[in-house]
Amino acid sequence: MKETIIALLDEALASLKQQGVLPADAAPTIKVDPTKDKAHGDYATNLALMLAKPAGKKPRELAEALVAALPESSAVSSTEIAGPGFINFFAATDAVAQVVHQVLDAGDTFGRSLIGRGEKVQVEFVSANPTGPLHVGHGRGAAIGDSICRLLEATGFDVTREFYYNDAGAQISNLALSVQARAKGLGPDDPSWPEDGYRGGYIEDVATSYLAGETIHADDRHVTAKADADDLDAIRDFAVAYLRREQDLDLKAFGVTFDVYFLESSLYDDGKVEDTVTKLVEGGHTYEEDGALWLRTTDFGDDKDRVMRKRDGGYTYFLPDVAYHLDKWQRGFKQVINEQGADHHSTVTRVRAGLQALETGIPQGWPDYVLHQMVLVTRSGVEVKLSKRAGSYVTLRDLIDEVGRDATRYFLAARRADSQLTFDIDLARSQSNDNPVYYVQYAHARVCSVLRRAKADGKPFDHALAMASLAQLDTDQEKALMNRLARFPEVVEHAAGNREPQQIAQYLQDLAADFHTCYNAVKVMVDDDALRNARLGLGLATRQVIRNGLDLLGVSAPEEM
């Protein structure tokens, strides 16, 4: 309907240009939005206000000219001019109702498009260090990142999901030392415990498995323990594999998979870090000071220059990050999205600056970033801080075990990434309309219940009769629901383009609200066969769109609640 109105306005503009009412070079972006108050129609445009000045007319006067120039259309029952010059459109009932036919015809593909034209996009997300279980912050990154991937795939992009993990550096050494200390019978309270060691209960589990000589099968590696408490290298390899397996299991329980696991260590093994240093030095963007090698990132928008190689010869995190992103570019990913925690904010500028300093044709502002804020977990209004498994933070598995995968994914993706999130365990567990995921899933299950009842009563859904009777869906509640259904493709496109899966969550809550309002106001199981089937068809279309939307968030659509 929205596209129909835009097309009508476009024809009206062409007519007014021919008449000399508008200048020939006027090329406005025609904006048509759903109205908030249905007393003012179904859609509205501010086009007359935008063009009043170039036309040399008052907005209301130009609005009258636009309405007069609109072609006849069976899709629009009437128009009105409101306020200073807004044009309101009232959609014809049978035109609005055609969305039911469109949804049922398209099925699982309704809302999908090909605007991405198969363009390759790499999305890196989670990328947790293999030093412990995934915490709730990683969970938020997983929910948002995977939903972004689903949105991009739904709009025609060729998506690669990538997990980068730091299997090199100080944190891995601390992990190995911690497991070794446990293997030798020491506890976190022992005076000789490593100063920066990890203290969670999982360290003891790793040490026990290592001493038992277990073999670990992770998604990207297989390691058999040597059971030697003095072999720190063997302990390091085993500990990383053990925790990678734990993270794999957590992510599988969360319904998240990856196409590529990229190891930080490979950047060193393949000489890519050294090659990056050489390129930066040869480009003249580095200098030596106080025994360290610096990069002039201030030449590329950073607030200060950055150390690449420290006095002791070791590299800062910044350098392998630049080498890693150069590798992404060389793999052919012209569009890259990094979903990370807000603590990576300072990384954005320095990585982009480092890439510009390489002078390899990488555009400014590449890659894109989506940064999520912290998650506060509460129970009975009190913050939950500790996990038996991790010792110092709430794990993703804790939440999944407490409230289930669906509620966890929905809650973690349902707010803007850049807003802090309070995860209320009590709300997520509740079966009430206050729980958004329950509210949406219940709408889906409610349609299924109605269809089962219709079949049990000997009045199963008749598709052909329903499609022939859609014009009977003429109540305000039915029209509101159908207008909401019609907006789904636009919402998907907008959410994908802005990397904002919370738009899908909000849409689903609005759709569920429209459905429940309609269900409570309009009787479905009437004696009139045509009207009953038309309303069953509307319910089926609603069920389909809810299912399609929930799938974009990685959430199930149950048939019974």
mmCIF file of N, CA, C and O in Angstrom, residues 461-495:
data_model
loop_
_atom_site.group_PDB
_atom_site.id
_atom_site.type_symbol
_atom_site.label_atom_id
_atom_site.label_comp_id
_atom_site.label_asym_id
_atom_site.label_seq_id
_atom_site.Cartn_x
_atom_site.Cartn_y
_atom_site.Cartn_z
ATOM 1 N N PHE A 461 -10.213 -24.672 7.576
ATOM 2 C CA PHE A 461 -9.927 -23.502 6.752
ATOM 3 C C PHE A 461 -10.039 -23.829 5.269
ATOM 4 O O PHE A 461 -9.481 -24.807 4.785
ATOM 5 N N ASP A 462 -10.788 -22.978 4.554
ATOM 6 C CA ASP A 462 -10.967 -23.109 3.107
ATOM 7 C C ASP A 462 -10.218 -21.951 2.451
ATOM 8 O O ASP A 462 -10.695 -20.822 2.435
ATOM 9 N N HIS A 463 -9.056 -22.249 1.900
ATOM 10 C CA HIS A 463 -8.188 -21.202 1.355
ATOM 11 C C HIS A 463 -8.863 -20.437 0.223
ATOM 12 O O HIS A 463 -8.845 -19.195 0.197
ATOM 13 N N ALA A 464 -9.443 -21.143 -0.710
ATOM 14 C CA ALA A 464 -10.053 -20.486 -1.873
ATOM 15 C C ALA A 464 -11.199 -19.567 -1.451
ATOM 16 O O ALA A 464 -11.310 -18.422 -1.930
ATOM 17 N N LEU A 465 -12.039 -20.032 -0.545
ATOM 18 C CA LEU A 465 -13.149 -19.202 -0.073
ATOM 19 C C LEU A 465 -12.618 -17.985 0.690
ATOM 20 O O LEU A 465 -13.145 -16.870 0.538
ATOM 21 N N ALA A 466 -11.590 -18.179 1.456
ATOM 22 C CA ALA A 466 -11.008 -17.066 2.215
ATOM 23 C C ALA A 466 -10.478 -15.989 1.278
ATOM 24 O O ALA A 466 -10.730 -14.784 1.485
ATOM 25 N N MET A 467 -9.748 -16.402 0.248
ATOM 26 C CA MET A 467 -9.171 -15.424 -0.667
ATOM 27 C C MET A 467 -10.245 -14.664 -1.447
ATOM 28 O O MET A 467 -10.069 -13.495 -1.802
ATOM 29 N N ALA A 468 -11.366 -15.313 -1.679
ATOM 30 C CA ALA A 468 -12.456 -14.663 -2.408
ATOM 31 C C ALA A 468 -13.283 -13.750 -1.513
ATOM 32 O O ALA A 468 -14.099 -12.964 -2.016
ATOM 33 N N SER A 469 -13.032 -13.829 -0.207
ATOM 34 C CA SER A 469 -13.888 -13.096 0.740
ATOM 35 C C SER A 469 -13.119 -12.051 1.539
ATOM 36 O O SER A 469 -13.628 -11.539 2.537
ATOM 37 N N LEU A 470 -11.910 -11.708 1.134
ATOM 38 C CA LEU A 470 -11.062 -10.804 1.924
ATOM 39 C C LEU A 470 -11.684 -9.422 2.088
ATOM 40 O O LEU A 470 -11.411 -8.729 3.079
ATOM 41 N N ALA A 471 -12.509 -8.991 1.153
ATOM 42 C CA ALA A 471 -13.119 -7.653 1.237
ATOM 43 C C ALA A 471 -14.035 -7.529 2.455
ATOM 44 O O ALA A 471 -14.378 -6.410 2.862
ATOM 45 N N GLN A 472 -14.417 -8.649 3.061
ATOM 46 C CA GLN A 472 -15.283 -8.599 4.239
ATOM 47 C C GLN A 472 -14.513 -8.247 5.518
ATOM 48 O O GLN A 472 -15.115 -8.019 6.565
ATOM 49 N N LEU A 473 -13.189 -8.194 5.413
ATOM 50 C CA LEU A 473 -12.366 -7.821 6.577
ATOM 51 C C LEU A 473 -12.347 -6.292 6.669
ATOM 52 O O LEU A 473 -11.379 -5.639 6.296
ATOM 53 N N ASP A 474 -13.431 -5.712 7.173
ATOM 54 C CA ASP A 474 -13.595 -4.265 7.081
ATOM 55 C C ASP A 474 -13.712 -3.559 8.429
ATOM 56 O O ASP A 474 -13.987 -2.363 8.486
ATOM 57 N N THR A 475 -13.525 -4.274 9.549
ATOM 58 C CA THR A 475 -13.574 -3.586 10.840
ATOM 59 C C THR A 475 -12.286 -2.805 11.052
ATOM 60 O O THR A 475 -11.246 -3.100 10.433
ATOM 61 N N ASP A 476 -12.326 -1.829 11.934
ATOM 62 C CA ASP A 476 -11.122 -1.025 12.217
ATOM 63 C C ASP A 476 -9.987 -1.897 12.741
ATOM 64 O O ASP A 476 -8.818 -1.699 12.380
ATOM 65 N N GLN A 477 -10.324 -2.883 13.574
ATOM 66 C CA GLN A 477 -9.289 -3.751 14.150
ATOM 67 C C GLN A 477 -8.646 -4.622 13.073
ATOM 68 O O GLN A 477 -7.425 -4.831 13.073
ATOM 69 N N GLU A 478 -9.451 -5.113 12.154
ATOM 70 C CA GLU A 478 -8.903 -5.949 11.076
ATOM 71 C C GLU A 478 -8.027 -5.120 10.148
ATOM 72 O O GLU A 478 -6.946 -5.563 9.725
ATOM 73 N N LYS A 479 -8.483 -3.913 9.828
ATOM 74 C CA LYS A 479 -7.676 -3.053 8.955
ATOM 75 C C LYS A 479 -6.349 -2.689 9.615
ATOM 76 O O LYS A 479 -5.297 -2.660 8.963
ATOM 77 N N ALA A 480 -6.382 -2.405 10.911
ATOM 78 C CA ALA A 480 -5.148 -2.066 11.625
ATOM 79 C C ALA A 480 -4.171 -3.234 11.586
ATOM 80 O O ALA A 480 -2.962 -3.056 11.367
ATOM 81 N N LEU A 481 -4.691 -4.448 11.777
ATOM 82 C CA LEU A 481 -3.846 -5.636 11.754
ATOM 83 C C LEU A 481 -3.262 -5.857 10.369
ATOM 84 O O LEU A 481 -2.066 -6.163 10.212
ATOM 85 N N MET A 482 -4.078 -5.688 9.335
ATOM 86 C CA MET A 482 -3.580 -5.897 7.971
ATOM 87 C C MET A 482 -2.554 -4.841 7.577
ATOM 88 O O MET A 482 -1.566 -5.138 6.899
ATOM 89 N N ASN A 483 -2.776 -3.603 7.985
ATOM 90 C CA ASN A 483 -1.789 -2.555 7.714
ATOM 91 C C ASN A 483 -0.459 -2.876 8.390
ATOM 92 O O ASN A 483 0.610 -2.622 7.836
ATOM 93 N N ARG A 484 -0.546 -3.436 9.586
ATOM 94 C CA ARG A 484 0.683 -3.814 10.299
ATOM 95 C C ARG A 484 1.399 -4.931 9.539
ATOM 96 O O ARG A 484 2.628 -4.909 9.381
ATOM 97 N N LEU A 485 0.667 -5.920 9.069
ATOM 98 C CA LEU A 485 1.271 -7.012 8.300
ATOM 99 C C LEU A 485 1.991 -6.468 7.066
ATOM 100 O O LEU A 485 3.091 -6.914 6.728
ATOM 101 N N ALA A 486 1.374 -5.494 6.413
ATOM 102 C CA ALA A 486 1.924 -4.960 5.170
ATOM 103 C C ALA A 486 3.259 -4.258 5.393
ATOM 104 O O ALA A 486 4.062 -4.123 4.461
ATOM 105 N N ARG A 487 3.509 -3.810 6.614
ATOM 106 C CA ARG A 487 4.744 -3.066 6.879
ATOM 107 C C ARG A 487 5.950 -3.970 7.117
ATOM 108 O O ARG A 487 7.087 -3.498 7.167
ATOM 109 N N PHE A 488 5.722 -5.270 7.287
ATOM 110 C CA PHE A 488 6.810 -6.165 7.668
ATOM 111 C C PHE A 488 8.005 -6.121 6.709
ATOM 112 O O PHE A 488 9.150 -5.999 7.164
ATOM 113 N N PRO A 489 7.833 -6.213 5.379
ATOM 114 C CA PRO A 489 9.004 -6.164 4.493
ATOM 115 C C PRO A 489 9.831 -4.891 4.671
ATOM 116 O O PRO A 489 11.069 -4.937 4.641
ATOM 117 N N GLU A 490 9.152 -3.765 4.849
ATOM 118 C CA GLU A 490 9.873 -2.501 5.040
ATOM 119 C C GLU A 490 10.656 -2.514 6.353
ATOM 120 O O GLU A 490 11.802 -2.044 6.408
ATOM 121 N N VAL A 491 10.053 -3.069 7.395
ATOM 122 C CA VAL A 491 10.739 -3.140 8.696
ATOM 123 C C VAL A 491 11.981 -4.015 8.588
ATOM 124 O O VAL A 491 13.046 -3.678 9.114
ATOM 125 N N VAL A 492 11.870 -5.149 7.896
ATOM 126 C CA VAL A 492 13.021 -6.043 7.722
ATOM 127 C C VAL A 492 14.143 -5.328 6.983
ATOM 128 O O VAL A 492 15.318 -5.368 7.396
ATOM 129 N N GLU A 493 13.802 -4.651 5.903
ATOM 130 C CA GLU A 493 14.811 -3.929 5.123
ATOM 131 C C GLU A 493 15.477 -2.836 5.959
ATOM 132 O O GLU A 493 16.706 -2.672 5.928
ATOM 133 N N HIS A 494 14.676 -2.110 6.712
ATOM 134 C CA HIS A 494 15.210 -1.018 7.525
ATOM 135 C C HIS A 494 16.080 -1.549 8.663
ATOM 136 O O HIS A 494 17.154 -1.019 8.949
ATOM 137 N N ALA A 495 15.637 -2.629 9.309
ATOM 138 C CA ALA A 495 16.407 -3.221 10.397
ATOM 139 C C ALA A 495 17.736 -3.768 9.901
ATOM 140 O O ALA A 495 18.773 -3.632 10.569
#
